[in-house]
Structure formats: structure tokens, C-alpha cells
JSON list of C-alpha atoms in Angstrom, two decimals:
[
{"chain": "A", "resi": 150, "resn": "UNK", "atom": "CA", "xyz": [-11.74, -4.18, -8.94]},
{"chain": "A", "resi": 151, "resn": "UNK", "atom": "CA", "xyz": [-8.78, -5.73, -10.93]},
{"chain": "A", "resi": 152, "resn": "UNK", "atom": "CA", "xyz": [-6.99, -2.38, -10.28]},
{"chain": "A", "resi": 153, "resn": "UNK", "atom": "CA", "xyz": [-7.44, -2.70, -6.79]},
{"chain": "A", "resi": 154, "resn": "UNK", "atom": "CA", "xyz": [-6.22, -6.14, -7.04]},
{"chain": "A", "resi": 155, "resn": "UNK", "atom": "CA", "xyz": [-3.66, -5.63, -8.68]},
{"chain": "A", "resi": 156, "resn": "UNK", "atom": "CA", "xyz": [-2.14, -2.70, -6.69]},
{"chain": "A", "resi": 157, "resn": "UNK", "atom": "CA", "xyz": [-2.75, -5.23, -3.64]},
{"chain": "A", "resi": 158, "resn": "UNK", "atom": "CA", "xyz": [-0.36, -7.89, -5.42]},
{"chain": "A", "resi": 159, "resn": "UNK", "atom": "CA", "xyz": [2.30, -5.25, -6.57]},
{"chain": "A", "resi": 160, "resn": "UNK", "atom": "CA", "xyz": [2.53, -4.22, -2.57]},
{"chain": "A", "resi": 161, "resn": "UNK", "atom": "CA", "xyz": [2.89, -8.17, -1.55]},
{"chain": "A", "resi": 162, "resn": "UNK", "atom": "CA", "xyz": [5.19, -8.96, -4.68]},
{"chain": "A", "resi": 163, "resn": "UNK", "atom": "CA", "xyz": [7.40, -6.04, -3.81]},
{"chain": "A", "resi": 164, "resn": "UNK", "atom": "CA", "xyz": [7.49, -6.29, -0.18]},
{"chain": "A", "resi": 165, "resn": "UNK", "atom": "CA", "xyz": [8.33, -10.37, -1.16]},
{"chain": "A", "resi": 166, "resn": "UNK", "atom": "CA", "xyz": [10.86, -9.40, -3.22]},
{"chain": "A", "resi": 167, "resn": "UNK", "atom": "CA", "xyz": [13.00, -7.34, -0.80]},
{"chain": "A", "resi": 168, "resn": "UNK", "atom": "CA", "xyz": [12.52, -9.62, 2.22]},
{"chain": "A", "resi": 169, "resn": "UNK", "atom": "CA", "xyz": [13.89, -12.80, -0.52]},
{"chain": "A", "resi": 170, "resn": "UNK", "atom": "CA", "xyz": [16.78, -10.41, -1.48]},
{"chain": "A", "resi": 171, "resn": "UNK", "atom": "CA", "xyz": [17.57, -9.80, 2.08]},
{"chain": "A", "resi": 172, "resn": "UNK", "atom": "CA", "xyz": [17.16, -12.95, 4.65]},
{"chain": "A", "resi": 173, "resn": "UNK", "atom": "CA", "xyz": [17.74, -16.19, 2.40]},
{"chain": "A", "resi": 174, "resn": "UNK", "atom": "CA", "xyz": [19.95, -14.49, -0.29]},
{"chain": "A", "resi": 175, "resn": "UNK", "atom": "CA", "xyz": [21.45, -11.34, 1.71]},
{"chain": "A", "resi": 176, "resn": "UNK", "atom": "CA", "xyz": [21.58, -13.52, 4.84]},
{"chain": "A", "resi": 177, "resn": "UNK", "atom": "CA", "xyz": [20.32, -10.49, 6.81]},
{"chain": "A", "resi": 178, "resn": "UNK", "atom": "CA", "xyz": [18.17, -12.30, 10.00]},
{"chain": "A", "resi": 179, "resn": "UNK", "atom": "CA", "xyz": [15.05, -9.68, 9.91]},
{"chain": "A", "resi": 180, "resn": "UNK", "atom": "CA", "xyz": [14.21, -9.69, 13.43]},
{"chain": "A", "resi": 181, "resn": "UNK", "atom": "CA", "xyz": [12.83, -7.16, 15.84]},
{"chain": "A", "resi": 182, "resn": "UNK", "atom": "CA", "xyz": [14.61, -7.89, 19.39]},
{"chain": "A", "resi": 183, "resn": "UNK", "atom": "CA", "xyz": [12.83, -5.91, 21.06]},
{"chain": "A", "resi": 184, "resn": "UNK", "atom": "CA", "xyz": [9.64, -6.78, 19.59]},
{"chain": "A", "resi": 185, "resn": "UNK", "atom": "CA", "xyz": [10.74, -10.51, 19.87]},
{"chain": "A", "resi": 186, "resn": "UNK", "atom": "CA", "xyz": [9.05, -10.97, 16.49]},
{"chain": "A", "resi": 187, "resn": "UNK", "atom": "CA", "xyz": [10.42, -12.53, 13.18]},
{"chain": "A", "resi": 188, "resn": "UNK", "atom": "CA", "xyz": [9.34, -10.70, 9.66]},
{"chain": "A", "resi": 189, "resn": "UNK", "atom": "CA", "xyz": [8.58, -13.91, 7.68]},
{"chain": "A", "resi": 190, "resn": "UNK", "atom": "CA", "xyz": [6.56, -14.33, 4.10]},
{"chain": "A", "resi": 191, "resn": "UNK", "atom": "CA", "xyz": [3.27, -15.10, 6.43]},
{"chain": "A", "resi": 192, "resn": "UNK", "atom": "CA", "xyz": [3.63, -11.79, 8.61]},
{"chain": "A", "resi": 193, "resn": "UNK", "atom": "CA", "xyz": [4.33, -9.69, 5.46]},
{"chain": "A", "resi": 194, "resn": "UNK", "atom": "CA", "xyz": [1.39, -11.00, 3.90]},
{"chain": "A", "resi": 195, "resn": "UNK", "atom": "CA", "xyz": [-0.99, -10.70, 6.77]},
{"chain": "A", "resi": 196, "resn": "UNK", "atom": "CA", "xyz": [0.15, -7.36, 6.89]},
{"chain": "A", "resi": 197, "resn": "UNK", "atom": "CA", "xyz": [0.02, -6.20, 3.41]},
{"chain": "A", "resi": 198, "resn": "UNK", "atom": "CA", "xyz": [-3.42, -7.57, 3.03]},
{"chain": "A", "resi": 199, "resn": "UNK", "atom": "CA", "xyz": [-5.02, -5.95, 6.47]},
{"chain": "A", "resi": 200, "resn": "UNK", "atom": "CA", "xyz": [-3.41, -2.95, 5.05]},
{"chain": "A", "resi": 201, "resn": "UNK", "atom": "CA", "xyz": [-4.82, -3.14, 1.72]},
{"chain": "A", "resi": 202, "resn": "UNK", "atom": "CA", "xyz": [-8.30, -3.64, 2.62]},
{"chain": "A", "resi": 203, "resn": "UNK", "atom": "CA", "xyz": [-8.03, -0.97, 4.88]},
{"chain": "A", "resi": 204, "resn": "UNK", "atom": "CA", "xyz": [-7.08, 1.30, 2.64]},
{"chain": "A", "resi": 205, "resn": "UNK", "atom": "CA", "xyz": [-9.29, 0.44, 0.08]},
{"chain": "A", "resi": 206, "resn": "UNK", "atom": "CA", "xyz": [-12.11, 1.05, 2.72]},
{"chain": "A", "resi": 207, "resn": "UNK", "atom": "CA", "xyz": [-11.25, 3.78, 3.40]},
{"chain": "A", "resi": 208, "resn": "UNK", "atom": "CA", "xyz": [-10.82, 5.23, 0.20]},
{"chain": "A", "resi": 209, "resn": "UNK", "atom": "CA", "xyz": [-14.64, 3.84, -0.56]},
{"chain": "A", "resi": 210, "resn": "UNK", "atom": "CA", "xyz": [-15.94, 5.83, 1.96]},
{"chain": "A", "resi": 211, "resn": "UNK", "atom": "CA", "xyz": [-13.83, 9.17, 1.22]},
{"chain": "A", "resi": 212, "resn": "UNK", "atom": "CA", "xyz": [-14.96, 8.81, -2.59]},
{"chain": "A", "resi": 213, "resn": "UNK", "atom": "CA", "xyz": [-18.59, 9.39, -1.02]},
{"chain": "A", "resi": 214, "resn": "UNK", "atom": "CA", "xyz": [-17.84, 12.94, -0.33]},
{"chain": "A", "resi": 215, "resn": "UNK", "atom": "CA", "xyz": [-16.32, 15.78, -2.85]},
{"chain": "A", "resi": 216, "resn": "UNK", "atom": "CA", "xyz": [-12.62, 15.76, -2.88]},
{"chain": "A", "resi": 217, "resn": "UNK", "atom": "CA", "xyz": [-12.66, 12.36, -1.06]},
{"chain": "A", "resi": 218, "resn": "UNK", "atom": "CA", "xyz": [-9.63, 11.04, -3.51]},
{"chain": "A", "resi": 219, "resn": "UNK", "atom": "CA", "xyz": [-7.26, 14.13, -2.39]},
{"chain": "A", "resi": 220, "resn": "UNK", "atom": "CA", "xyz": [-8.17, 13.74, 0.80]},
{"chain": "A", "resi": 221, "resn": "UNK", "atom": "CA", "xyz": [-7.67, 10.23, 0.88]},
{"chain": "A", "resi": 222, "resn": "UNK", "atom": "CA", "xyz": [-4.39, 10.35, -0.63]},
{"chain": "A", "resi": 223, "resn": "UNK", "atom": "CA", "xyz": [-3.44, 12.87, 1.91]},
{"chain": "A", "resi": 224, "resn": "UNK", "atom": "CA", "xyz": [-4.59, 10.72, 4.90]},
{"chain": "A", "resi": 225, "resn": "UNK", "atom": "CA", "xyz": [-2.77, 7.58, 2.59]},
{"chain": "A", "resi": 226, "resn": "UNK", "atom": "CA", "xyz": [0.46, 9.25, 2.88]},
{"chain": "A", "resi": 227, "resn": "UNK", "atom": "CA", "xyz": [0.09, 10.55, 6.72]},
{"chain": "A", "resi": 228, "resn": "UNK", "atom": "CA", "xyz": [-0.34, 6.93, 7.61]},
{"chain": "A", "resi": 229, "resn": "UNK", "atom": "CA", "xyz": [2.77, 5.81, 5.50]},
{"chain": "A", "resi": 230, "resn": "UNK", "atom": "CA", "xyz": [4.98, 8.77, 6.82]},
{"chain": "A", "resi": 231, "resn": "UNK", "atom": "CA", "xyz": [3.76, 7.45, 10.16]},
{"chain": "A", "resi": 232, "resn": "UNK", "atom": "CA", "xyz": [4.04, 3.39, 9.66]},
{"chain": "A", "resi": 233, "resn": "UNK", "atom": "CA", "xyz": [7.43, 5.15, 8.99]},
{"chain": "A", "resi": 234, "resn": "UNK", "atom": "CA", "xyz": [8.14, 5.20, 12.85]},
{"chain": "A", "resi": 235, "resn": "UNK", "atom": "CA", "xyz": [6.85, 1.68, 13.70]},
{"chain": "A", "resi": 236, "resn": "UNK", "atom": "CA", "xyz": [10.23, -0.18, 12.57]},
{"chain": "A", "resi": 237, "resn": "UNK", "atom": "CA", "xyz": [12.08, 2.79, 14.73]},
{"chain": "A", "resi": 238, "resn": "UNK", "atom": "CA", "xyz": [10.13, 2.12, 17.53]},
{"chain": "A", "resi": 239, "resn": "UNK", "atom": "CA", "xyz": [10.68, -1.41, 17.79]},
{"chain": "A", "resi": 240, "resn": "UNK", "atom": "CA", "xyz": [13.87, -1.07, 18.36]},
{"chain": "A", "resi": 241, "resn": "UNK", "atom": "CA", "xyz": [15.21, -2.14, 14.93]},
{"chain": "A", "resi": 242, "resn": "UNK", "atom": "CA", "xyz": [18.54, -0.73, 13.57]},
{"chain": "A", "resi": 243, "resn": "UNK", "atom": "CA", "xyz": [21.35, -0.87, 11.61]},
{"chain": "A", "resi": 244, "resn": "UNK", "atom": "CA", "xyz": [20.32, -3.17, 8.58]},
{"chain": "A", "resi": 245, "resn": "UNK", "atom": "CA", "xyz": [17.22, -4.56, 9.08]},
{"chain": "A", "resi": 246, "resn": "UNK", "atom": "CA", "xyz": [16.08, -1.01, 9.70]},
{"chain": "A", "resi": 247, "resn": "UNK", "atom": "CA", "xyz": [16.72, -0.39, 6.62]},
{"chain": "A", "resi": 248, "resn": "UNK", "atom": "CA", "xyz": [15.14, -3.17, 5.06]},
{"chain": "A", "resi": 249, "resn": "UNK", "atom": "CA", "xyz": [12.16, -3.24, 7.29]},
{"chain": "A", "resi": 250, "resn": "UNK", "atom": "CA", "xyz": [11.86, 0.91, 5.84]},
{"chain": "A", "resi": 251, "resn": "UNK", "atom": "CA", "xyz": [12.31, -0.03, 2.17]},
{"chain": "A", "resi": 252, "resn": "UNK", "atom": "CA", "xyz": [9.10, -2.68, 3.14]},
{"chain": "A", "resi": 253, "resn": "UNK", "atom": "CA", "xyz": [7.02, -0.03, 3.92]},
{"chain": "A", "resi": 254, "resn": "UNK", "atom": "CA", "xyz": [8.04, 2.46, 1.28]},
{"chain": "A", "resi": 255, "resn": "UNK", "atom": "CA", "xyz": [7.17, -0.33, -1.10]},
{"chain": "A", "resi": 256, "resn": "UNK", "atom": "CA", "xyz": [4.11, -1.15, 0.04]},
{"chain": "A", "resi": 257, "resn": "UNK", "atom": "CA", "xyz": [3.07, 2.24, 0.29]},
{"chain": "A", "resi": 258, "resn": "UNK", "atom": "CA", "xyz": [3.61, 3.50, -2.46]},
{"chain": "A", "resi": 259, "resn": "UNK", "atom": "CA", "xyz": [2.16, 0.55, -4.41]},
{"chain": "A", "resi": 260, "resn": "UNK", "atom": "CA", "xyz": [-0.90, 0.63, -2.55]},
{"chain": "A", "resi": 261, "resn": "UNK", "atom": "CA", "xyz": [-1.36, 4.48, -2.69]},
{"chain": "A", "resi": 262, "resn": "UNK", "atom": "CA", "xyz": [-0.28, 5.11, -6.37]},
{"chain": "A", "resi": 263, "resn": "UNK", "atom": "CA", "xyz": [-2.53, 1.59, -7.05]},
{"chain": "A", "resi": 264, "resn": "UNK", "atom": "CA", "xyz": [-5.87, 2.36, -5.23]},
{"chain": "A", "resi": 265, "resn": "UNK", "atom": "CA", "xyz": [-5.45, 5.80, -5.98]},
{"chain": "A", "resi": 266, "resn": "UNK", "atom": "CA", "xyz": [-5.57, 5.13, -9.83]},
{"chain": "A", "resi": 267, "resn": "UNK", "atom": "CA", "xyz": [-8.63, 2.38, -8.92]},
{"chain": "A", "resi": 268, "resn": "UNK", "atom": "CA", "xyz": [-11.12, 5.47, -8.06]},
{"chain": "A", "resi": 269, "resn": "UNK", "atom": "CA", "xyz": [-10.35, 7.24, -11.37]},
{"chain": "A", "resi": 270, "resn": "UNK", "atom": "CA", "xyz": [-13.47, 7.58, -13.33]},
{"chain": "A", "resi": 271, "resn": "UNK", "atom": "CA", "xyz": [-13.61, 5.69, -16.39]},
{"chain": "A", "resi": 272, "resn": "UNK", "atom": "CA", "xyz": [-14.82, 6.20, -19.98]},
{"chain": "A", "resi": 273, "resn": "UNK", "atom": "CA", "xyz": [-17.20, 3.94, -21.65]},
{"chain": "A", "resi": 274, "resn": "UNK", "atom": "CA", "xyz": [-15.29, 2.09, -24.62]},
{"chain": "A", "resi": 275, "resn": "UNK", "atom": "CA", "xyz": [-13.85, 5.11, -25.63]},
{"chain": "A", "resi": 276, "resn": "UNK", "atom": "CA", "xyz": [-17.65, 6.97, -26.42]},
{"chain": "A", "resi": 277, "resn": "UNK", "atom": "CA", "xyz": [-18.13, 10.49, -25.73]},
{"chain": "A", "resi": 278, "resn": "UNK", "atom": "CA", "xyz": [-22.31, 11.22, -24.67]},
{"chain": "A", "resi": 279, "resn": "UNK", "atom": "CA", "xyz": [-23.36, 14.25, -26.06]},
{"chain": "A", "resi": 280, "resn": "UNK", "atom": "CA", "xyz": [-26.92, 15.55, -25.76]},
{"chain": "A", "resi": 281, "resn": "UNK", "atom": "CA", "xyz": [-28.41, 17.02, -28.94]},
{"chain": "A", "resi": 282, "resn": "UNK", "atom": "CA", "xyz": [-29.98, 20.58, -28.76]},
{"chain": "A", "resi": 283, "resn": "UNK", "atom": "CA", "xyz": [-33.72, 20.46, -29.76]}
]
């Protein structure tokens, strides 16, 4: 769980950090005209975290079912490549394009490579089980 946590705060951190670098430091006004909506610390969060859990259900129910991780990683980076398109779509260019991209590269990845590594199996203090032959 503190993996999953974790991987959750590295994708809110990092998409944080670029929207702090960009709007009150860069002075870049991240807004979607056409969407008429603002990208704010409150919207990134929302989003991140609706993300995350969604992800991290999902992956809970893939790990059910053999190769569940590789297929959820597959399906994990579909749904990237496609979240891809969203900032297109709303009309965004120039700049804030970009930025609003590097957001979802970031989160992403930190979410993907995070939860990913959360569903890793893991060995008990370092013991190795052995059964003895009779």
C-alpha cells in the first residue's frame, strides 16, 4: 500500500511541480479556451487522484487473472497514449499544449512505473522456504 501511495504522490508532486514552474513562475496562463476551463492545483489534484484510484483498480482486478500485470501495463499505457489527445482536443496549443502534455507524461509514467512496481511479489525478510525431502 505505501508503494501505491507513494507512486500516487510522485504523479501529484510532479504534475505540481510543472504547473508551479509554468503559471506563477513561467507566467504561462494554463487555460483551455475552448474548454473554458482553468488548470489550477485543485483540478490537477482531482484529477491525479480519480486517475490513481482508477488505475489502481484496475490493476487489482487484472492481477486476479494470469498475466494481469502485462496486461495491465499494456491497457496503462493505451490510456496514457490516449489521455495524450485530450489536451489536443480541447483546443489547446502553442505553450500550454505543451505543458498540459508534459502533465500527463508525468503523471503517467509515475503512476504506471509506481503501481506497476506495487503488484510485484515480495519476499519475506529476505527467507527463502524450502521443503525438506523425507
Amino acid at each position: 500500500m505505501r508503494i501505491v501511495v507513494a507512486a500516487v504522490a510522485t504523479a501529484v508532486a510532479g504534475a505540481l511541480l510543472i504547473w508551479t514552474v509554468a503559471v506563477p513562475l513561467g507566467g504561462i496562463d494554463l487555460e483551455v479556451a475552448a474548454a473554458g476551463q482553468r488548470v489550477g492545483p485543485a483540478s490537477i489534484l482531482g484529477a491525479v487522484l480519480i486517475g490513481g484510484a482508477a488505475a489502481w483498480l484496475l490493476l487489482a482486478l487484472a492481477l486476479r487473472f494470469p498475466y494481469g500485470r502485462t496486461v495491465w501495463t499494456g491497457v496503462a499505457v493505451a490510456v496514457l497514449v490516449l489521455s495524450l489527445t485530450g489536451p489536443v482536443l480541447s483546443g489547446a496549443a502553442g505553450t500550454v499544449l505543451a505543458v498540459l502534455e508534459l502533465m500527463h507524461l508525468v503523471v503517467g509514467l509515475a503512476l504506471i512505473l509506481g503501481l506497476r512496481r506495487s503488484s510485484v511479489p515480495v519476499v519475506g525478510a529476505g527467507r527463502t522456504v524450502t521443503a525438506e525431502a523425507s
